[in-house]
Each structure stands twice: as structure tokens, then as C-alpha cells.
PDB file of N, CA, C and O in Angstrom:
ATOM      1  N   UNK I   6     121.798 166.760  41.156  1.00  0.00           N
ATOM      2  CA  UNK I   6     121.815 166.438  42.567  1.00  0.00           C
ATOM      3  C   UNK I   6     123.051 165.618  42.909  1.00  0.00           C
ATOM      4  O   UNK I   6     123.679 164.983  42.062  1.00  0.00           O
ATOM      5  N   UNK I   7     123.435 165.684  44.504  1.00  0.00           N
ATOM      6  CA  UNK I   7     124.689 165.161  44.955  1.00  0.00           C
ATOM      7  C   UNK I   7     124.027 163.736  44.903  1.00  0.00           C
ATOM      8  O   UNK I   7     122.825 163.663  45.155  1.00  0.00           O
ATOM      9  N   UNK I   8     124.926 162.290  44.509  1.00  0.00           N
ATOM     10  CA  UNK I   8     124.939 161.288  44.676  1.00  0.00           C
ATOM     11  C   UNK I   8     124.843 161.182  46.554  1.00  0.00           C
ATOM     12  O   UNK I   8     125.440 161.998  47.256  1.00  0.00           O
ATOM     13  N   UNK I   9     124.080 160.155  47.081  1.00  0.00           N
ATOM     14  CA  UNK I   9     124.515 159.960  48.865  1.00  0.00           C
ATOM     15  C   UNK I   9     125.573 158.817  48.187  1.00  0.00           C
ATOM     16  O   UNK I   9     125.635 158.410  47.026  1.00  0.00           O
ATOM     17  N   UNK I  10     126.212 158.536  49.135  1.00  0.00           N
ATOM     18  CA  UNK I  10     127.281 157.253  49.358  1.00  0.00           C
ATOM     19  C   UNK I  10     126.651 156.511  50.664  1.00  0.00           C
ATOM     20  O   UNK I  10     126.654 157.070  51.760  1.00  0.00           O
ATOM     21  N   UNK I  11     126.114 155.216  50.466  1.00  0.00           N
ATOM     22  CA  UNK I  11     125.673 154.782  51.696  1.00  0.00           C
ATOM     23  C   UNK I  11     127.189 153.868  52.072  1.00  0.00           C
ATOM     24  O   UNK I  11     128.003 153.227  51.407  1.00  0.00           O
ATOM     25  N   UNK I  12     127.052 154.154  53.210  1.00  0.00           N
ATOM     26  CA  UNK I  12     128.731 153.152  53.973  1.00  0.00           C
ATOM     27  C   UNK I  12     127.803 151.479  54.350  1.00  0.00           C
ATOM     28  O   UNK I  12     126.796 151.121  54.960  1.00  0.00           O
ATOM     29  N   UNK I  13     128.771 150.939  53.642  1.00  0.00           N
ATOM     30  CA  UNK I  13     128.441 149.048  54.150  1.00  0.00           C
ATOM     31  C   UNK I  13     129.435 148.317  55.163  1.00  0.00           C
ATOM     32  O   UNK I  13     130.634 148.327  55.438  1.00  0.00           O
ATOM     33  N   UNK I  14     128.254 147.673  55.564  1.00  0.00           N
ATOM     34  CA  UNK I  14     128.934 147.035  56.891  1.00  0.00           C
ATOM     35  C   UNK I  14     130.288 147.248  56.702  1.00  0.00           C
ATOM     36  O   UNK I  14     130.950 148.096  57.301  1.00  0.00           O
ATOM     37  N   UNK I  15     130.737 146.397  55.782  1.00  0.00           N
ATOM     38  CA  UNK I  15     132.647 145.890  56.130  1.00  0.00           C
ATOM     39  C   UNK I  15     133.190 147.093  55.754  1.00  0.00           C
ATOM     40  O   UNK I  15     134.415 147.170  55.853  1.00  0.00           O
ATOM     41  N   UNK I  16     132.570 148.091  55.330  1.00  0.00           N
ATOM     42  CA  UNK I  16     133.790 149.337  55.132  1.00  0.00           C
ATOM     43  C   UNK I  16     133.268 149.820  56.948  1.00  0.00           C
ATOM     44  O   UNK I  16     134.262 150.238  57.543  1.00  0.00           O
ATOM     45  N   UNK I  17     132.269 149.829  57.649  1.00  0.00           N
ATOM     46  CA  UNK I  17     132.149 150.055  59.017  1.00  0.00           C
ATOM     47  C   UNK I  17     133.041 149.514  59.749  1.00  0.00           C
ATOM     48  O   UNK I  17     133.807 150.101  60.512  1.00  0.00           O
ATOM     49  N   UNK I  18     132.968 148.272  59.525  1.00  0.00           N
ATOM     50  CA  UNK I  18     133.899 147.308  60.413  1.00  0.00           C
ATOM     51  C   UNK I  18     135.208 147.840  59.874  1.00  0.00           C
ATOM     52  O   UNK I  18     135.991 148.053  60.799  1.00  0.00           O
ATOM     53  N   UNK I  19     135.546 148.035  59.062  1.00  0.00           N
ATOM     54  CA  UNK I  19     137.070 147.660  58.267  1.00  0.00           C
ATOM     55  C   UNK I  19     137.885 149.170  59.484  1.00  0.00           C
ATOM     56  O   UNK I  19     138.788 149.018  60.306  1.00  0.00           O
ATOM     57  N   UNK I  20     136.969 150.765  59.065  1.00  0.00           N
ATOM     58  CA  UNK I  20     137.116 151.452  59.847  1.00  0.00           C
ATOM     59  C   UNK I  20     137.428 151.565  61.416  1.00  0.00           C
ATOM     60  O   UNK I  20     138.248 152.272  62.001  1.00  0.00           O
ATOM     61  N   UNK I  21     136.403 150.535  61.954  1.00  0.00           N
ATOM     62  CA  UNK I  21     136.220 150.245  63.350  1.00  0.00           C
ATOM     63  C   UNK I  21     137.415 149.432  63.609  1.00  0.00           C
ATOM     64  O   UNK I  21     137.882 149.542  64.743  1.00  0.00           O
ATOM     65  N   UNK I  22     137.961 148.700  62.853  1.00  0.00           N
ATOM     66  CA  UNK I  22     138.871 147.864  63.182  1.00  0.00           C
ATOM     67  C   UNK I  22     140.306 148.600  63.110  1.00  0.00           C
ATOM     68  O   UNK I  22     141.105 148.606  64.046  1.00  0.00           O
ATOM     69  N   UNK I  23     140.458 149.055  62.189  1.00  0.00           N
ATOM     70  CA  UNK I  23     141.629 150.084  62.135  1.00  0.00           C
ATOM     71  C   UNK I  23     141.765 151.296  63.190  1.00  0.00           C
ATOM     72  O   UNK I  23     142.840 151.729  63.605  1.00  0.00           O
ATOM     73  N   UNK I  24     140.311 151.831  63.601  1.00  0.00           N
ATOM     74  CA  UNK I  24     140.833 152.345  64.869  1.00  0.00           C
ATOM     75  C   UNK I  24     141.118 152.406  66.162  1.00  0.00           C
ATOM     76  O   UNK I  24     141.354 153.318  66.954  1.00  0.00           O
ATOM     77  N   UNK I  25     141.030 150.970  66.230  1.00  0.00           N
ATOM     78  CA  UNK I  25     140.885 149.636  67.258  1.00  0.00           C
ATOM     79  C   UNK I  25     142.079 149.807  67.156  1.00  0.00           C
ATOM     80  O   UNK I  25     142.557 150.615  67.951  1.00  0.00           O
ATOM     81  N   UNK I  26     143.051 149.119  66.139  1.00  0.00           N
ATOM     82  CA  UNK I  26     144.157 148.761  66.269  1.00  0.00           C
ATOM     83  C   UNK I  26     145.200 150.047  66.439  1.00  0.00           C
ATOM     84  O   UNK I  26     146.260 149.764  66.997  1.00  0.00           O
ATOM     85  N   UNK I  27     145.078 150.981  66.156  1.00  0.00           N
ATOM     86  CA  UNK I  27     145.963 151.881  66.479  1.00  0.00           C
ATOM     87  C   UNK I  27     145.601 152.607  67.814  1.00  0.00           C
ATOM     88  O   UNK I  27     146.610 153.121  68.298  1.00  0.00           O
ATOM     89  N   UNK I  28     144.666 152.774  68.433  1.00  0.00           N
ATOM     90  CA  UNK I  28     143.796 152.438  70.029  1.00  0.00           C
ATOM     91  C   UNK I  28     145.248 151.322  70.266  1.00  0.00           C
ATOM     92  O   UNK I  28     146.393 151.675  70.549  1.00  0.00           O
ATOM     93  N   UNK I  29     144.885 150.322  70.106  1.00  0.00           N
ATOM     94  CA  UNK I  29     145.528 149.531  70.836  1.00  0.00           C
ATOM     95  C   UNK I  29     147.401 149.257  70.603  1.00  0.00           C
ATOM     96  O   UNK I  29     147.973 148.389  71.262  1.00  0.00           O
ATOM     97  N   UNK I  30     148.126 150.102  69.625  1.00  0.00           N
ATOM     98  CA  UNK I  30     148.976 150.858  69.188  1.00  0.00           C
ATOM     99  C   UNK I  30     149.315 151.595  70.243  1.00  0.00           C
ATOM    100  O   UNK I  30     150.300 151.209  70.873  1.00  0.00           O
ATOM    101  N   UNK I  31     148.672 152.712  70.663  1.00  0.00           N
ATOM    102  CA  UNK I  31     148.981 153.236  71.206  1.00  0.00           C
ATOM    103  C   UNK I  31     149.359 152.847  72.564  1.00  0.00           C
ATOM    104  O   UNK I  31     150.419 153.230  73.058  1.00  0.00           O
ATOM    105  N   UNK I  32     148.531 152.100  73.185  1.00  0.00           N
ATOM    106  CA  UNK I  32     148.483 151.819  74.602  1.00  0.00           C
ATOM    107  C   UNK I  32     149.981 150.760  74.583  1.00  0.00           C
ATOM    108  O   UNK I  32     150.658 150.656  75.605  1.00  0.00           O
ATOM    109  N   UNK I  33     150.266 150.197  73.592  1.00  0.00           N
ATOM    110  CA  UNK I  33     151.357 149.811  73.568  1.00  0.00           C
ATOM    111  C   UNK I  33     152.647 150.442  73.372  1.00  0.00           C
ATOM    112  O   UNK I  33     153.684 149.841  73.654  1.00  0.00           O
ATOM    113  N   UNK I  34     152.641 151.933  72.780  1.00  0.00           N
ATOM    114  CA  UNK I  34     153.818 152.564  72.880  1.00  0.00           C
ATOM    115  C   UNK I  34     154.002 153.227  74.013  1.00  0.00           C
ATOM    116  O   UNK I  34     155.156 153.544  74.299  1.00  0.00           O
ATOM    117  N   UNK I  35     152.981 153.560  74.848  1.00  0.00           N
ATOM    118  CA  UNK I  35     152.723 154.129  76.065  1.00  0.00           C
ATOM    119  C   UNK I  35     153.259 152.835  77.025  1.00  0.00           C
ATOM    120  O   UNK I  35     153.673 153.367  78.054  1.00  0.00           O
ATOM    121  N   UNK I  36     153.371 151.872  77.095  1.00  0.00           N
ATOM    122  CA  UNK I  36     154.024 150.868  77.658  1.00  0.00           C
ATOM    123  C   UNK I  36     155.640 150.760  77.032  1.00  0.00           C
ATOM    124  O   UNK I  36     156.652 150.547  77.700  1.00  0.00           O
ATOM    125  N   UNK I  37     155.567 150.945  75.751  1.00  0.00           N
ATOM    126  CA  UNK I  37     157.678 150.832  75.689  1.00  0.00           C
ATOM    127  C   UNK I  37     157.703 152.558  75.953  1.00  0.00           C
ATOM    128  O   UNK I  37     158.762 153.023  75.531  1.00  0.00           O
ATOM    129  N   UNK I  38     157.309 153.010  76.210  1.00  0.00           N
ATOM    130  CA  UNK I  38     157.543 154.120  76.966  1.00  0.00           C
ATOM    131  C   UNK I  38     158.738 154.154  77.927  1.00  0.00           C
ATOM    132  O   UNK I  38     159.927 154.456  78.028  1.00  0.00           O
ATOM    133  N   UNK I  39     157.280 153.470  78.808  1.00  0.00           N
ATOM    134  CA  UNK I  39     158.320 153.255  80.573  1.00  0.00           C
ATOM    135  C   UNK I  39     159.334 152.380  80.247  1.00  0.00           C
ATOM    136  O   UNK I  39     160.411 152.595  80.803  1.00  0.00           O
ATOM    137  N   UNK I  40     159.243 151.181  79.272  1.00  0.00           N
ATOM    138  CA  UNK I  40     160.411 150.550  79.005  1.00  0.00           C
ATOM    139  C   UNK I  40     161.902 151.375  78.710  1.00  0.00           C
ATOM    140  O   UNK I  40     162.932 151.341  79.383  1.00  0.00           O
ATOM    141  N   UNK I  41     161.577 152.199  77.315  1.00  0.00           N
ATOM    142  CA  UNK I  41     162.744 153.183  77.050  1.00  0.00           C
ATOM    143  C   UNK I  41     163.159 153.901  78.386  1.00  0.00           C
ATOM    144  O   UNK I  41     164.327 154.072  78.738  1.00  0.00           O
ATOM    145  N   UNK I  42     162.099 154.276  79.046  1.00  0.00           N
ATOM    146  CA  UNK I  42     162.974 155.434  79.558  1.00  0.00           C
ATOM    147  C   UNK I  42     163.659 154.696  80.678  1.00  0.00           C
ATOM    148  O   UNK I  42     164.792 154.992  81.060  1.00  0.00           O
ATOM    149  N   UNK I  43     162.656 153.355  81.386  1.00  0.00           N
ATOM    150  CA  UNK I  43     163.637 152.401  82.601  1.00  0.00           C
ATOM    151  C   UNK I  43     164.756 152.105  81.781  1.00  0.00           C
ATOM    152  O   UNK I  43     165.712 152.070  82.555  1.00  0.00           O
ATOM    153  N   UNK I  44     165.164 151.864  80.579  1.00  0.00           N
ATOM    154  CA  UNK I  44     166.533 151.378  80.012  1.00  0.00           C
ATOM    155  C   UNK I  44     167.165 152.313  80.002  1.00  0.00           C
ATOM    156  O   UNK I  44     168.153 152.181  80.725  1.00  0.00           O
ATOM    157  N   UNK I  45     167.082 153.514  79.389  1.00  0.00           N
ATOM    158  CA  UNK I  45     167.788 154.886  79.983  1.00  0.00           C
ATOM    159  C   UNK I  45     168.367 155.053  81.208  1.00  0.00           C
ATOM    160  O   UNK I  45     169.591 155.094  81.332  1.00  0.00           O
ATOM    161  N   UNK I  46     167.441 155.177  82.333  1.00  0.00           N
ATOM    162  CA  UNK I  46     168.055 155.400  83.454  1.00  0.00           C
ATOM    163  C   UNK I  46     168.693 154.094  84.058  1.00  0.00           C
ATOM    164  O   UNK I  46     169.226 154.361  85.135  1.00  0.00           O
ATOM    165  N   UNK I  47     168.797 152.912  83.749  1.00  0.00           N
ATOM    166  CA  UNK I  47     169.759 151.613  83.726  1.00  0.00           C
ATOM    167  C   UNK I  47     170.932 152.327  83.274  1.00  0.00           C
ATOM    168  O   UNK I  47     171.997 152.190  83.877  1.00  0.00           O
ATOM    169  N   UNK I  48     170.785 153.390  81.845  1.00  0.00           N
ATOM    170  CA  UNK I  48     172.443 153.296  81.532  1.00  0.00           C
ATOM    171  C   UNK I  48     172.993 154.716  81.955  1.00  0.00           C
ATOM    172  O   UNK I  48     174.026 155.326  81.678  1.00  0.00           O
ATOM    173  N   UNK I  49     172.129 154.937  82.568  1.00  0.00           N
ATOM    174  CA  UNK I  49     173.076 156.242  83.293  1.00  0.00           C
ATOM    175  C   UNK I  49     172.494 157.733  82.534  1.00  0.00           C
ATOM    176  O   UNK I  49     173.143 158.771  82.657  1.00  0.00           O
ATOM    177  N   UNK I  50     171.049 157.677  81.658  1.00  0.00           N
ATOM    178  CA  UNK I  50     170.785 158.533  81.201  1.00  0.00           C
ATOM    179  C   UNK I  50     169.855 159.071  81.723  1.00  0.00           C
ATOM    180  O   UNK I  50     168.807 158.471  81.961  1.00  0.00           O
ATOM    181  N   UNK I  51     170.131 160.758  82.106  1.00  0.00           N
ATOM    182  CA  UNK I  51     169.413 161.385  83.076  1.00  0.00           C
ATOM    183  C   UNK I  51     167.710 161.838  81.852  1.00  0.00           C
ATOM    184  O   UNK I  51     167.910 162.323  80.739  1.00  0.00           O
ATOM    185  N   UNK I  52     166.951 161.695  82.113  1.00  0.00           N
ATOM    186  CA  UNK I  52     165.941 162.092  81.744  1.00  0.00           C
ATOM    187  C   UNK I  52     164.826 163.242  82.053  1.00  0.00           C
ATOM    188  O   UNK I  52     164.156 163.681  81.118  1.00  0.00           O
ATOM    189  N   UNK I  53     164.668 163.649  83.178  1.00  0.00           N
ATOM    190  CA  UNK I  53     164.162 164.815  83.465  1.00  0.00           C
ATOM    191  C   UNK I  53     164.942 165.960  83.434  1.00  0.00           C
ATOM    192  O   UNK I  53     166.151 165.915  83.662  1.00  0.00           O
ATOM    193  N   UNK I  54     164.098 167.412  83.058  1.00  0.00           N
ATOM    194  CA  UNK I  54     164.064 168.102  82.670  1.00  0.00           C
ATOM    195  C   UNK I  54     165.002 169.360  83.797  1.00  0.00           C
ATOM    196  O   UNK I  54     165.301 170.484  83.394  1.00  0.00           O
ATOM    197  N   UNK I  55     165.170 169.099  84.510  1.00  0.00           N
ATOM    198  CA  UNK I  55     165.582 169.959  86.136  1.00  0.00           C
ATOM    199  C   UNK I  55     166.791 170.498  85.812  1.00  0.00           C
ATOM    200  O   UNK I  55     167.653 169.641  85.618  1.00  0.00           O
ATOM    201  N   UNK I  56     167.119 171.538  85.697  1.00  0.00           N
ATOM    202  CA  UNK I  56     167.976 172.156  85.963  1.00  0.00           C
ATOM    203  C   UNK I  56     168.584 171.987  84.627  1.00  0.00           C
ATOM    204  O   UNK I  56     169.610 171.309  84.568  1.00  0.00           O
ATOM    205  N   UNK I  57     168.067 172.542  83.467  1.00  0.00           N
ATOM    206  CA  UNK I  57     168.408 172.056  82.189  1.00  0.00           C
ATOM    207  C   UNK I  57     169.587 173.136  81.765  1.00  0.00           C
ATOM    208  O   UNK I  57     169.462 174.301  82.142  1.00  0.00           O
ATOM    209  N   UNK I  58     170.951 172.663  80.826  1.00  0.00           N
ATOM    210  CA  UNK I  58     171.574 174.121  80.204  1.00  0.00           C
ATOM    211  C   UNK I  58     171.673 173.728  78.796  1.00  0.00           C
ATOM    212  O   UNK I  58     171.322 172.680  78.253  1.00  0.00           O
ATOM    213  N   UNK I  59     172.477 175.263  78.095  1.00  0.00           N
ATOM    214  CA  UNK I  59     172.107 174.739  76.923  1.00  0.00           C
ATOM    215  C   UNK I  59     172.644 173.675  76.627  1.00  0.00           C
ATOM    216  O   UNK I  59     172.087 173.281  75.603  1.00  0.00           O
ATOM    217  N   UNK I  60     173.828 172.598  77.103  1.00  0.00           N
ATOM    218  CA  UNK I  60     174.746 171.601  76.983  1.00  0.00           C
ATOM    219  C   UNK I  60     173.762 170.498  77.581  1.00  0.00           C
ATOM    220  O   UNK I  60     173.865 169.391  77.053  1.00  0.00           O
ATOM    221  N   UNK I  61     172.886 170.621  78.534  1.00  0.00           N
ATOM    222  CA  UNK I  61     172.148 169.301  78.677  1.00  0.00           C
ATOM    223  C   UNK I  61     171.346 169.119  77.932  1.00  0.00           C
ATOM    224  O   UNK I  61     171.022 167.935  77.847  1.00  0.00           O
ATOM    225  N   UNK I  62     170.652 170.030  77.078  1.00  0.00           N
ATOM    226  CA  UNK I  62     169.081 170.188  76.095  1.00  0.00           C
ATOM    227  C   UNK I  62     170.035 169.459  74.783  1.00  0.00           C
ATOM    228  O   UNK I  62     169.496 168.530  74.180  1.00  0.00           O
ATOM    229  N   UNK I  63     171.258 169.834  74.414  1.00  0.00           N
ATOM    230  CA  UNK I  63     171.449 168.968  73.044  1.00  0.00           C
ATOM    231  C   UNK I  63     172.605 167.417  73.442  1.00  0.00           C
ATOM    232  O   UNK I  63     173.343 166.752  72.714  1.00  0.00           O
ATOM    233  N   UNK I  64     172.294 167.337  74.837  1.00  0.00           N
ATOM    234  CA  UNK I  64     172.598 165.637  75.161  1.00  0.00           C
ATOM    235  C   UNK I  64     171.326 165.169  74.707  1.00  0.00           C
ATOM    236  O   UNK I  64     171.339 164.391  73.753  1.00  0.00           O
ATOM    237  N   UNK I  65     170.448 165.431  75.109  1.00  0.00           N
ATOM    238  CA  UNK I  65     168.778 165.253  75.215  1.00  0.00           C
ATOM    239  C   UNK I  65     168.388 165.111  73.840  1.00  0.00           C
ATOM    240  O   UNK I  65     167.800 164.129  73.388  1.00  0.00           O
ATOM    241  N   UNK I  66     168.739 166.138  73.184  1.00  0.00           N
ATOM    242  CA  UNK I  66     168.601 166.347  71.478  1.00  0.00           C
ATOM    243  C   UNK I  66     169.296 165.006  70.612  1.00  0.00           C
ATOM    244  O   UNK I  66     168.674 164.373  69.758  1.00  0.00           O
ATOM    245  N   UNK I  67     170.419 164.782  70.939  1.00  0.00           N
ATOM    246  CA  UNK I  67     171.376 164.023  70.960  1.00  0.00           C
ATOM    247  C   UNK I  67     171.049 162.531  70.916  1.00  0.00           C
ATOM    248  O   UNK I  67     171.168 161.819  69.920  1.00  0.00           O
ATOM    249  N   UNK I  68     170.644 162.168  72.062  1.00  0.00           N
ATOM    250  CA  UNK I  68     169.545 161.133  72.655  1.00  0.00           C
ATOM    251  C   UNK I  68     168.608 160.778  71.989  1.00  0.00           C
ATOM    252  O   UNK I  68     168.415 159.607  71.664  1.00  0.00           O
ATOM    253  N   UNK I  69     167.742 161.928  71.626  1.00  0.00           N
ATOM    254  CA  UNK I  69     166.562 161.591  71.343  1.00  0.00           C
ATOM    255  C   UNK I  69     167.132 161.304  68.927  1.00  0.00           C
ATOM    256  O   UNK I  69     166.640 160.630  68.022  1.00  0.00           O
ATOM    257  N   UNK I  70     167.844 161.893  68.984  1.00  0.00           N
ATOM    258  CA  UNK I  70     168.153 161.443  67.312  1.00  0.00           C
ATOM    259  C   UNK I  70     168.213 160.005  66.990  1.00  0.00           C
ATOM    260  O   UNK I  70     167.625 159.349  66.131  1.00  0.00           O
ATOM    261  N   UNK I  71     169.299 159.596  68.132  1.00  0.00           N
ATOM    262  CA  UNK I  71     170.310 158.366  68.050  1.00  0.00           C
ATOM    263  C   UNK I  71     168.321 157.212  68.060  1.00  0.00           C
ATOM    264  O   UNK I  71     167.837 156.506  67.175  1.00  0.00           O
ATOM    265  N   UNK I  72     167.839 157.533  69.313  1.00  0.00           N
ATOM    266  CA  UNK I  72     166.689 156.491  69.470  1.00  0.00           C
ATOM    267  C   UNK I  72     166.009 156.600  68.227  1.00  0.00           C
ATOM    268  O   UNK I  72     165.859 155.662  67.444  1.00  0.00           O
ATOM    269  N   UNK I  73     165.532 157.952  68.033  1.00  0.00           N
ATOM    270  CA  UNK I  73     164.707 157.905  66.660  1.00  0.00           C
ATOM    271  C   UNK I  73     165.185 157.174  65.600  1.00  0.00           C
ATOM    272  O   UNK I  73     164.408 156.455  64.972  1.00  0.00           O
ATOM    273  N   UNK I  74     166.466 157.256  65.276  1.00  0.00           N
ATOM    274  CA  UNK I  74     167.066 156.879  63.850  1.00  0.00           C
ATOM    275  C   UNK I  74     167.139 154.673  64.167  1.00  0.00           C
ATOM    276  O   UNK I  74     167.167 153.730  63.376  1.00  0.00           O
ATOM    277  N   UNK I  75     167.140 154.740  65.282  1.00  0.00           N
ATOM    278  CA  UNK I  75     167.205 153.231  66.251  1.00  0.00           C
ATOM    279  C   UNK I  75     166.034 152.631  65.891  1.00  0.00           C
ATOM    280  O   UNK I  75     165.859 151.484  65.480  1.00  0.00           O
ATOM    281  N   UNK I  76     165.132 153.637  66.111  1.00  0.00           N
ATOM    282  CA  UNK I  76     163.631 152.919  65.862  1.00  0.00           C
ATOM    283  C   UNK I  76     162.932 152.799  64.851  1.00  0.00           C
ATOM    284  O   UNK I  76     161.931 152.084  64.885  1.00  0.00           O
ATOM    285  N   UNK I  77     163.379 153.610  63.490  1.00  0.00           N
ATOM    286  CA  UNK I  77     163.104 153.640  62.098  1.00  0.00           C
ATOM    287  C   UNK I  77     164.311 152.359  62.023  1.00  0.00           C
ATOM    288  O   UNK I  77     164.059 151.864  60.924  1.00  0.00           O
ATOM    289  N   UNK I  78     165.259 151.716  62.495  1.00  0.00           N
ATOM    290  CA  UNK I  78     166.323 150.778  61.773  1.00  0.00           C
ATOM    291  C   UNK I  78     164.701 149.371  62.258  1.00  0.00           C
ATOM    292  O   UNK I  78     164.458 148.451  61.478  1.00  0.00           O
ATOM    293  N   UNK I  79     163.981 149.536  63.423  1.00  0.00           N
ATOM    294  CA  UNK I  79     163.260 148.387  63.891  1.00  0.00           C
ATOM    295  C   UNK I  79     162.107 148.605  63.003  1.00  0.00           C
ATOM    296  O   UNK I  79     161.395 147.761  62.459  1.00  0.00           O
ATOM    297  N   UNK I  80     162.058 149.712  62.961  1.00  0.00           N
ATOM    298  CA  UNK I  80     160.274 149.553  61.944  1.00  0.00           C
ATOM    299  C   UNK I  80     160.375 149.004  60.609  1.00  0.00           C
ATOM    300  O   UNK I  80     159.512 148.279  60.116  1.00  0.00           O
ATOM    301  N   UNK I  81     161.598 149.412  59.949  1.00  0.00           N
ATOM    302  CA  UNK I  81     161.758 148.858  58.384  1.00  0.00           C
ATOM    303  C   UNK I  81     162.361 147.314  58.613  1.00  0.00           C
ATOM    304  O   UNK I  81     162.195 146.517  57.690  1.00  0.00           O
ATOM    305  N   UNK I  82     162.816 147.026  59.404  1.00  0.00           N
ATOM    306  CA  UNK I  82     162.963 145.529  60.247  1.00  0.00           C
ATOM    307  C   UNK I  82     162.054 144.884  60.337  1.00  0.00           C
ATOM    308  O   UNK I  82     162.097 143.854  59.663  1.00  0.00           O
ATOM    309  N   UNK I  83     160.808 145.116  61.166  1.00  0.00           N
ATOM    310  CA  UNK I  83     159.851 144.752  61.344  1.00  0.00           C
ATOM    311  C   UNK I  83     158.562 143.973  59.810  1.00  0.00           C
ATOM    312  O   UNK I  83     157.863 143.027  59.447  1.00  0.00           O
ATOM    313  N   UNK I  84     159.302 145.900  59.367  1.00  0.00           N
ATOM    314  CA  UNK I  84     157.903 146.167  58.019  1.00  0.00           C
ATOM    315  C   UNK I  84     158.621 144.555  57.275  1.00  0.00           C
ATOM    316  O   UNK I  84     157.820 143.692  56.917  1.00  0.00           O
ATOM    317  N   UNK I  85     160.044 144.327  57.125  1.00  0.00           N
ATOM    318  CA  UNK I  85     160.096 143.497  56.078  1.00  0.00           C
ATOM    319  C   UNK I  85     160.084 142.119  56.313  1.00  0.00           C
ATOM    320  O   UNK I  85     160.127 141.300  55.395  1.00  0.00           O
ATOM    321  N   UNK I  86     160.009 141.727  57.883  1.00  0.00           N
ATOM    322  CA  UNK I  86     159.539 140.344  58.634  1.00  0.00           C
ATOM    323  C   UNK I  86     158.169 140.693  58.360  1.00  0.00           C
ATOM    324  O   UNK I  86     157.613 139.608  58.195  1.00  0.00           O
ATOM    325  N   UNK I  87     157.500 141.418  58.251  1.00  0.00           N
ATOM    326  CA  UNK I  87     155.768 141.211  58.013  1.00  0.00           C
ATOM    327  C   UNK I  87     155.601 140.713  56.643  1.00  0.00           C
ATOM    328  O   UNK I  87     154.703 139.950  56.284  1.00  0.00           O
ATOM    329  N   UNK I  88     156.540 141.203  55.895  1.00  0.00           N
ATOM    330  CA  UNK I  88     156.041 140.930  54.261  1.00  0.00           C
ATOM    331  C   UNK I  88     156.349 139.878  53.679  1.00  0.00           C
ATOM    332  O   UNK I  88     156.168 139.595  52.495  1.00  0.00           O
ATOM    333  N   UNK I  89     156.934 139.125  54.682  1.00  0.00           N
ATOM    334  CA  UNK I  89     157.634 137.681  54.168  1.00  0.00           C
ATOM    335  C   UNK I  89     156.371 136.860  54.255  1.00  0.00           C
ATOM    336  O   UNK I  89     156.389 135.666  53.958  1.00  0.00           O
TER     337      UNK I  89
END
């Protein structure tokens, strides 16, 4: 016969809490959201989609590398101010 696994409180909580926090993760990247993109259009970077060619889709492409590679330089930043 299969063993049951009964779940205990703190692995409940431990769960509940972790998906709390990325819940609340989220609602915070959804806020530097509007931040990124209000700093964008501060510097003159068009963001909607209107009247797109293939020369505006790899500004956009372009854009979107430079931030990504920007925001992995803050997360391993971050990760190693946490571990101190």
C-alpha cells in the first residue's frame, strides 16, 4: 500500500507564506511597471505599439535587452546585499 503523507501546520504555513509573498511580488512589479515605463517616456522612449516597422520592433527589441540585462545587474546586486 501507498504510504499517505499528512502535511503539518508549518509546511501549510511555510507554503501559504511563500505564496503570499510572491502575491505580493507581484503587485509590486506591476507598480515598477508604471514606474519603467513613466521613466521611458521621461527619456523620450516611445512605448506603444502604433504604427510599428520592422526598424521600430528591434528599437523595442533593443530596449527591452538593454533593461533586461539592467535588471539581472540589480537582482544579483540585490541577491548579494541580502546575503550579507
Amino acid at each position: 500500500m501507498a504510504e499517505e503523507k499528512h502535511l503539518s501546520v508549518s509546511e501549510v504555513r511555510k507554503t501559504i507564506s511563500t505564496s503570499m509573498a510572491a502575491a505580493f511580488g507581484f503587485v509590486i512589479a506591476l507598480l515598477w511597471n508604471s514606474v519603467v515605463q513613466g521613466g521611458l517616456k521621461v527619456a523620450g522612449v516611445d512605448t506603444t505599439f502604433q504604427d510599428i516597422t520592422p526598424v521600430g520592433w528591434i528599437g523595442y527589441l533593443v530596449t527591452a535587452l538593454v533593461i533586461t540585462a539592467v535588471m539581472i545587474m540589480f537582482i544579483i546586486l540585490v541577491g548579494r546585499w541580502g546575503n550579507k
